[in-house]
mmCIF file of C-alpha atoms in Angstrom:
data_model
loop_
_atom_site.group_PDB
_atom_site.id
_atom_site.type_symbol
_atom_site.label_atom_id
_atom_site.label_comp_id
_atom_site.label_asym_id
_atom_site.label_seq_id
_atom_site.Cartn_x
_atom_site.Cartn_y
_atom_site.Cartn_z
ATOM 1 C CA MET A 290 1.018 5.686 15.134
ATOM 2 C CA ALA A 291 -0.410 3.115 12.718
ATOM 3 C CA VAL A 292 -3.955 4.480 12.866
ATOM 4 C CA GLY A 293 -2.928 8.126 12.889
ATOM 5 C CA THR A 294 -0.527 7.738 9.971
ATOM 6 C CA LEU A 295 -2.562 5.483 7.706
ATOM 7 C CA THR A 296 -6.120 6.723 8.330
ATOM 8 C CA THR A 297 -8.081 9.849 9.199
ATOM 9 C CA VAL A 298 -9.498 8.207 12.328
ATOM 10 C CA PRO A 299 -8.813 10.683 15.170
ATOM 11 C CA VAL A 300 -6.514 9.131 17.779
ATOM 12 C CA PRO A 301 -4.110 10.586 20.338
ATOM 13 C CA ALA A 302 -0.586 11.076 19.024
ATOM 14 C CA PRO A 303 1.992 8.633 20.386
ATOM 15 C CA ARG A 304 4.096 10.079 23.186
ATOM 16 C CA VAL A 305 7.281 8.668 21.693
ATOM 17 C CA ILE A 306 8.062 7.709 18.099
ATOM 18 C CA ASP A 307 11.170 5.566 18.037
ATOM 19 C CA ARG A 308 12.185 2.553 15.971
ATOM 20 C CA TRP A 309 10.379 0.171 18.334
ATOM 21 C CA VAL A 310 7.115 2.086 17.939
ATOM 22 C CA ALA A 311 7.645 2.573 14.193
ATOM 23 C CA GLY A 312 8.271 -1.119 13.594
ATOM 24 C CA ARG A 313 5.208 -2.228 15.532
ATOM 25 C CA ALA A 314 3.107 0.364 13.725
ATOM 26 C CA MET A 315 4.085 -1.058 10.341
ATOM 27 C CA VAL A 316 3.300 -4.589 11.511
ATOM 28 C CA LEU A 317 -0.107 -3.403 12.725
ATOM 29 C CA ALA A 318 -0.832 -1.512 9.493
ATOM 30 C CA PRO A 319 -3.427 -4.048 8.234
ATOM 31 C CA LEU A 320 -5.346 -3.836 11.522
ATOM 32 C CA ALA A 321 -5.252 -0.043 11.416
ATOM 33 C CA ALA A 322 -6.725 -0.163 7.903
ATOM 34 C CA ILE A 323 -9.742 -2.272 8.897
ATOM 35 C CA PRO A 324 -12.056 0.802 8.879
ATOM 36 C CA LEU A 325 -10.939 1.562 5.312
ATOM 37 C CA ALA A 326 -11.493 -2.038 4.242
ATOM 38 C CA ALA A 327 -14.916 -2.055 5.901
ATOM 39 C CA ALA A 328 -15.851 1.134 4.069
ATOM 40 C CA ALA A 329 -14.813 -0.347 0.712
ATOM 41 C CA GLY A 330 -16.687 -3.584 1.345
ATOM 42 C CA GLY A 331 -19.752 -1.770 2.609
ATOM 43 C CA ILE A 332 -19.932 0.472 -0.439
ATOM 44 C CA VAL A 333 -19.565 -2.500 -2.783
ATOM 45 C CA TRP A 334 -22.397 -4.253 -0.946
ATOM 46 C CA ALA A 335 -24.629 -1.171 -0.895
ATOM 47 C CA GLY A 336 -23.970 -0.379 -4.548
ATOM 48 C CA SER A 337 -24.828 -3.912 -5.594
ATOM 49 C CA ALA A 338 -27.993 -3.902 -3.461
ATOM 50 C CA ALA A 339 -29.077 -0.562 -4.920
ATOM 51 C CA GLY A 340 -28.418 -1.690 -8.485
ATOM 52 C CA LEU A 341 -25.770 0.943 -9.173
ATOM 53 C CA PRO A 342 -23.434 0.412 -12.138
ATOM 54 C CA ALA A 343 -20.435 -1.661 -11.072
ATOM 55 C CA LEU A 344 -18.039 0.988 -12.381
ATOM 56 C CA ALA A 345 -19.636 3.723 -10.277
ATOM 57 C CA THR A 346 -19.679 1.502 -7.197
ATOM 58 C CA ALA A 347 -16.003 0.661 -7.620
ATOM 59 C CA ALA A 348 -15.084 4.335 -8.020
ATOM 60 C CA LEU A 349 -17.043 5.256 -4.888
ATOM 61 C CA ALA A 350 -15.372 2.479 -2.887
ATOM 62 C CA LEU A 351 -11.866 3.524 -3.921
ATOM 63 C CA GLY A 352 -12.747 7.166 -3.346
ATOM 64 C CA ALA A 353 -13.795 6.346 0.216
ATOM 65 C CA VAL A 354 -10.510 4.540 0.845
ATOM 66 C CA ALA A 355 -8.537 7.466 -0.579
ATOM 67 C CA LEU A 356 -10.512 9.937 1.533
ATOM 68 C CA GLY A 357 -10.039 7.801 4.622
ATOM 69 C CA SER A 358 -6.261 7.720 4.120
ATOM 70 C CA ARG A 359 -5.877 11.395 3.093
ATOM 71 C CA GLY A 360 -4.813 10.265 -0.372
ATOM 72 C CA LEU A 361 -1.453 9.497 1.233
ATOM 73 C CA HIS A 362 -0.625 6.421 -0.821
ATOM 74 C CA LEU A 363 -1.889 7.881 -4.088
ATOM 75 C CA ASP A 364 0.349 10.894 -3.564
ATOM 76 C CA GLY A 365 3.253 8.546 -2.889
ATOM 77 C CA LEU A 366 2.554 6.609 -6.069
ATOM 78 C CA ALA A 367 2.595 9.743 -8.212
ATOM 79 C CA ASP A 368 5.721 11.157 -6.555
ATOM 80 C CA THR A 369 7.598 7.868 -6.840
ATOM 81 C CA ALA A 370 6.740 7.548 -10.524
ATOM 82 C CA ASP A 371 7.930 11.111 -11.133
ATOM 83 C CA GLY A 372 11.167 10.458 -9.268
ATOM 84 C CA LEU A 373 11.955 7.222 -11.077
ATOM 85 C CA GLY A 374 11.142 8.813 -14.407
ATOM 86 C CA ALA A 375 12.956 12.091 -13.828
ATOM 87 C CA SER A 376 16.603 11.132 -13.873
ATOM 88 C CA TYR A 377 19.121 8.399 -13.161
ATOM 89 C CA ASP A 378 20.771 10.829 -10.770
ATOM 90 C CA ARG A 379 19.741 9.848 -7.228
ATOM 91 C CA ALA A 380 19.807 13.367 -5.783
ATOM 92 C CA LYS A 381 17.732 14.810 -8.614
ATOM 93 C CA ALA A 382 15.179 12.005 -8.392
ATOM 94 C CA LEU A 383 14.770 12.538 -4.643
ATOM 95 C CA ASP A 384 14.419 16.287 -5.190
ATOM 96 C CA VAL A 385 11.628 15.708 -7.702
ATOM 97 C CA MET A 386 9.855 13.402 -5.243
ATOM 98 C CA ARG A 387 10.097 16.004 -2.482
ATOM 99 C CA ARG A 388 8.135 18.586 -4.484
ATOM 100 C CA GLY A 389 4.393 18.905 -3.966
ATOM 101 C CA ASP A 390 3.401 18.867 -7.636
ATOM 102 C CA SER A 391 2.910 15.893 -9.975
ATOM 103 C CA GLY A 392 4.433 15.655 -13.433
ATOM 104 C CA PRO A 393 3.144 13.787 -16.489
ATOM 105 C CA THR A 394 4.788 10.514 -15.457
ATOM 106 C CA GLY A 395 3.198 10.631 -12.022
ATOM 107 C CA VAL A 396 -0.234 11.580 -13.357
ATOM 108 C CA ALA A 397 -0.153 8.885 -16.025
ATOM 109 C CA THR A 398 0.928 6.245 -13.499
ATOM 110 C CA LEU A 399 -1.776 7.335 -11.056
ATOM 111 C CA VAL A 400 -4.483 7.156 -13.722
ATOM 112 C CA LEU A 401 -3.377 3.754 -14.997
ATOM 113 C CA VAL A 402 -3.165 2.190 -11.524
ATOM 114 C CA LEU A 403 -6.554 3.608 -10.533
ATOM 115 C CA LEU A 404 -8.079 2.290 -13.760
ATOM 116 C CA LEU A 405 -6.671 -1.137 -12.958
ATOM 117 C CA GLN A 406 -8.050 -0.969 -9.410
ATOM 118 C CA VAL A 407 -11.481 0.191 -10.540
ATOM 119 C CA GLY A 408 -11.641 -2.415 -13.290
ATOM 120 C CA ALA A 409 -10.732 -5.218 -10.904
ATOM 121 C CA LEU A 410 -13.120 -3.937 -8.233
ATOM 122 C CA THR A 411 -16.079 -4.047 -10.610
ATOM 123 C CA ALA A 412 -15.857 -7.857 -10.419
ATOM 124 C CA ALA A 413 -15.269 -8.012 -6.655
ATOM 125 C CA ASN A 414 -17.689 -8.824 -3.855
ATOM 126 C CA PRO A 415 -17.660 -6.996 -0.502
ATOM 127 C CA LEU A 416 -15.236 -9.425 1.144
ATOM 128 C CA THR A 417 -12.721 -9.508 -1.694
ATOM 129 C CA ALA A 418 -12.878 -5.705 -1.928
ATOM 130 C CA ALA A 419 -12.026 -5.438 1.756
ATOM 131 C CA ALA A 420 -9.330 -8.106 1.429
ATOM 132 C CA GLY A 421 -7.605 -6.214 -1.378
ATOM 133 C CA VAL A 422 -7.359 -3.079 0.759
ATOM 134 C CA LEU A 423 -5.898 -5.018 3.694
ATOM 135 C CA VAL A 424 -3.420 -7.048 1.638
ATOM 136 C CA GLY A 425 -1.954 -3.828 0.266
ATOM 137 C CA ARG A 426 -1.230 -2.640 3.811
ATOM 138 C CA CYS A 427 0.308 -6.003 4.749
ATOM 139 C CA THR A 428 3.211 -5.298 2.403
ATOM 140 C CA LEU A 429 4.323 -2.309 4.493
ATOM 141 C CA SER A 430 6.059 -4.589 6.981
ATOM 142 C CA MET A 431 8.075 -6.135 4.139
ATOM 143 C CA ALA A 432 9.088 -2.704 2.840
ATOM 144 C CA CYS A 433 10.252 -1.718 6.340
ATOM 145 C CA ALA A 434 12.038 -4.970 7.185
ATOM 146 C CA ARG A 435 15.536 -5.044 8.646
ATOM 147 C CA GLY A 436 18.137 -4.395 5.975
ATOM 148 C CA VAL A 437 16.015 -1.945 3.946
ATOM 149 C CA PRO A 438 17.760 1.454 4.182
ATOM 150 C CA PRO A 439 16.190 4.926 4.096
ATOM 151 C CA ALA A 440 16.808 7.057 1.016
ATOM 152 C CA ARG A 441 17.032 10.206 3.149
ATOM 153 C CA PRO A 442 18.152 10.843 6.722
ATOM 154 C CA GLU A 443 14.815 12.492 7.528
ATOM 155 C CA GLY A 444 11.111 11.923 6.930
ATOM 156 C CA LEU A 445 8.758 8.989 7.382
ATOM 157 C CA GLY A 446 10.988 6.657 5.401
ATOM 158 C CA ALA A 447 13.906 7.282 7.755
ATOM 159 C CA THR A 448 11.675 6.643 10.751
ATOM 160 C CA VAL A 449 10.349 3.263 9.629
ATOM 161 C CA ALA A 450 13.076 1.893 7.322
ATOM 162 C CA GLY A 451 14.581 -1.285 8.735
ATOM 163 C CA SER A 452 12.400 -1.095 11.852
ATOM 164 C CA VAL A 453 10.511 -4.390 11.378
ATOM 165 C CA PRO A 454 12.216 -7.671 12.302
ATOM 166 C CA ARG A 455 12.335 -9.963 9.292
ATOM 167 C CA THR A 456 10.537 -12.709 11.213
ATOM 168 C CA ALA A 457 7.674 -10.307 11.947
ATOM 169 C CA ALA A 458 7.462 -9.221 8.301
ATOM 170 C CA LEU A 459 7.381 -12.865 7.231
ATOM 171 C CA ALA A 460 4.717 -13.659 9.830
ATOM 172 C CA VAL A 461 2.465 -10.905 8.469
ATOM 173 C CA GLY A 462 2.710 -12.310 4.945
ATOM 174 C CA VAL A 463 2.106 -15.892 6.040
ATOM 175 C CA ALA A 464 -0.879 -14.854 8.168
ATOM 176 C CA ALA A 465 -2.353 -12.888 5.263
ATOM 177 C CA ALA A 466 -2.021 -15.885 2.929
ATOM 178 C CA ALA A 467 -3.499 -18.242 5.519
ATOM 179 C CA LEU A 468 -6.510 -16.015 6.168
ATOM 180 C CA ALA A 469 -7.012 -15.474 2.428
ATOM 181 C CA VAL A 470 -7.737 -19.192 2.059
ATOM 182 C CA LEU A 471 -10.975 -18.538 3.950
ATOM 183 C CA LEU A 472 -12.397 -16.049 1.451
ATOM 184 C CA PRO A 473 -15.802 -17.455 0.413
ATOM 185 C CA GLY A 474 -16.876 -17.955 -3.165
ATOM 186 C CA LEU A 475 -13.368 -18.512 -4.503
ATOM 187 C CA PRO A 476 -11.131 -21.552 -5.005
ATOM 188 C CA TRP A 477 -8.931 -21.976 -1.931
ATOM 189 C CA TRP A 478 -5.795 -20.986 -3.843
ATOM 190 C CA ARG A 479 -7.070 -17.660 -5.180
ATOM 191 C CA GLY A 480 -6.642 -15.813 -1.903
ATOM 192 C CA PRO A 481 -3.030 -16.914 -1.306
ATOM 193 C CA LEU A 482 -2.289 -16.203 -4.971
ATOM 194 C CA ALA A 483 -3.556 -12.647 -4.495
ATOM 195 C CA VAL A 484 -1.265 -12.203 -1.491
ATOM 196 C CA LEU A 485 1.700 -13.662 -3.383
ATOM 197 C CA LEU A 486 1.083 -11.419 -6.389
ATOM 198 C CA ALA A 487 0.705 -8.330 -4.206
ATOM 199 C CA TYR A 488 3.946 -9.090 -2.383
ATOM 200 C CA GLY A 489 5.730 -9.832 -5.649
ATOM 201 C CA VAL A 490 4.733 -6.535 -7.260
ATOM 202 C CA ALA A 491 5.421 -4.485 -4.128
ATOM 203 C CA GLY A 492 8.736 -6.314 -3.694
ATOM 204 C CA ALA A 493 9.785 -5.573 -7.266
ATOM 205 C CA LEU A 494 8.987 -1.898 -6.779
ATOM 206 C CA LEU A 495 10.890 -1.909 -3.484
ATOM 207 C CA TRP A 496 13.928 -3.459 -5.168
ATOM 208 C CA ARG A 497 13.830 -0.894 -7.969
ATOM 209 C CA CYS A 498 13.566 2.034 -5.579
ATOM 210 C CA THR A 499 16.376 0.854 -3.315
ATOM 211 C CA LYS A 500 18.616 0.453 -6.369
ATOM 212 C CA ARG A 501 17.745 3.833 -7.869
ATOM 213 C CA LEU A 502 17.159 5.925 -4.754
ATOM 214 C CA GLY A 503 19.372 4.171 -2.234
ATOM 215 C CA GLY A 504 16.463 3.199 -0.007
ATOM 216 C CA ILE A 505 12.869 3.981 0.791
ATOM 217 C CA THR A 506 10.908 7.137 1.476
ATOM 218 C CA GLY A 507 7.338 7.613 2.625
ATOM 219 C CA ASP A 508 6.401 8.021 -1.038
ATOM 220 C CA VAL A 509 7.895 4.634 -1.907
ATOM 221 C CA LEU A 510 5.825 3.020 0.842
ATOM 222 C CA GLY A 511 2.656 4.593 -0.538
ATOM 223 C CA ALA A 512 3.486 3.498 -4.068
ATOM 224 C CA GLY A 513 4.000 -0.054 -2.867
ATOM 225 C CA VAL A 514 0.631 -0.089 -1.128
ATOM 226 C CA GLU A 515 -1.248 1.096 -4.215
ATOM 227 C CA ALA A 516 0.566 -1.345 -6.497
ATOM 228 C CA ALA A 517 -0.144 -4.189 -4.077
ATOM 229 C CA VAL A 518 -3.840 -3.272 -3.805
ATOM 230 C CA ALA A 519 -4.172 -3.266 -7.583
ATOM 231 C CA SER A 520 -2.454 -6.652 -7.841
ATOM 232 C CA ALA A 521 -4.534 -8.222 -5.068
ATOM 233 C CA LEU A 522 -7.831 -6.943 -6.464
ATOM 234 C CA LEU A 523 -6.904 -8.180 -9.912
ATOM 235 C CA ALA A 524 -6.158 -11.671 -8.569
ATOM 236 C CA LEU A 525 -9.362 -11.710 -6.523
ATOM 237 C CA SER A 526 -11.692 -10.438 -9.257
ATOM 238 C CA THR A 527 -14.149 -12.983 -10.607
#
């Protein structure tokens, strides 16, 4: 479920999708995204070796990640921005998010977040580029922790909301911070700071969406991932 939902890597569909499977899939999200992280890091390395402009290399790396995830999280970011900007009425906001089009708020948010990601990635090395992609996916377990309600009774959000034990969500964050200490070429505290910043931004967005929408949807999860990636890359840029 984790690989099939978060990447385009062809895998057999799970026989059963229940809360047990959904929760484990969200915990395993960073591992499922390793091919995407490897693609981003590899493109950054190849672009630097070939002498390509840093801006072009960063755009290619993020494009590969978007292609490898079907643009799922970018779509969620735009839809969430449109919903939050549409109305203070919960039902109307959710209706706007359900539509397939993107309004001016969603487009503007998408452009600004991508600009921030590209700008930060121009100063990244292959390992920090890969780390930023993975840290963003680590926050999914927090967004699906016990106590986080779904905004709708159907959809991906309803399947995964509240499915991750809080101890497991905490363990993912602690493990990410511990591994980030090992990133070469940076002070030891920069990696954990990137994880903390990513979790803080994703957590703030999660809080806002649960207050406004009554819970999470698949779009909210995607928005959190993209916001966390931008924050992590910004903290890791040199």
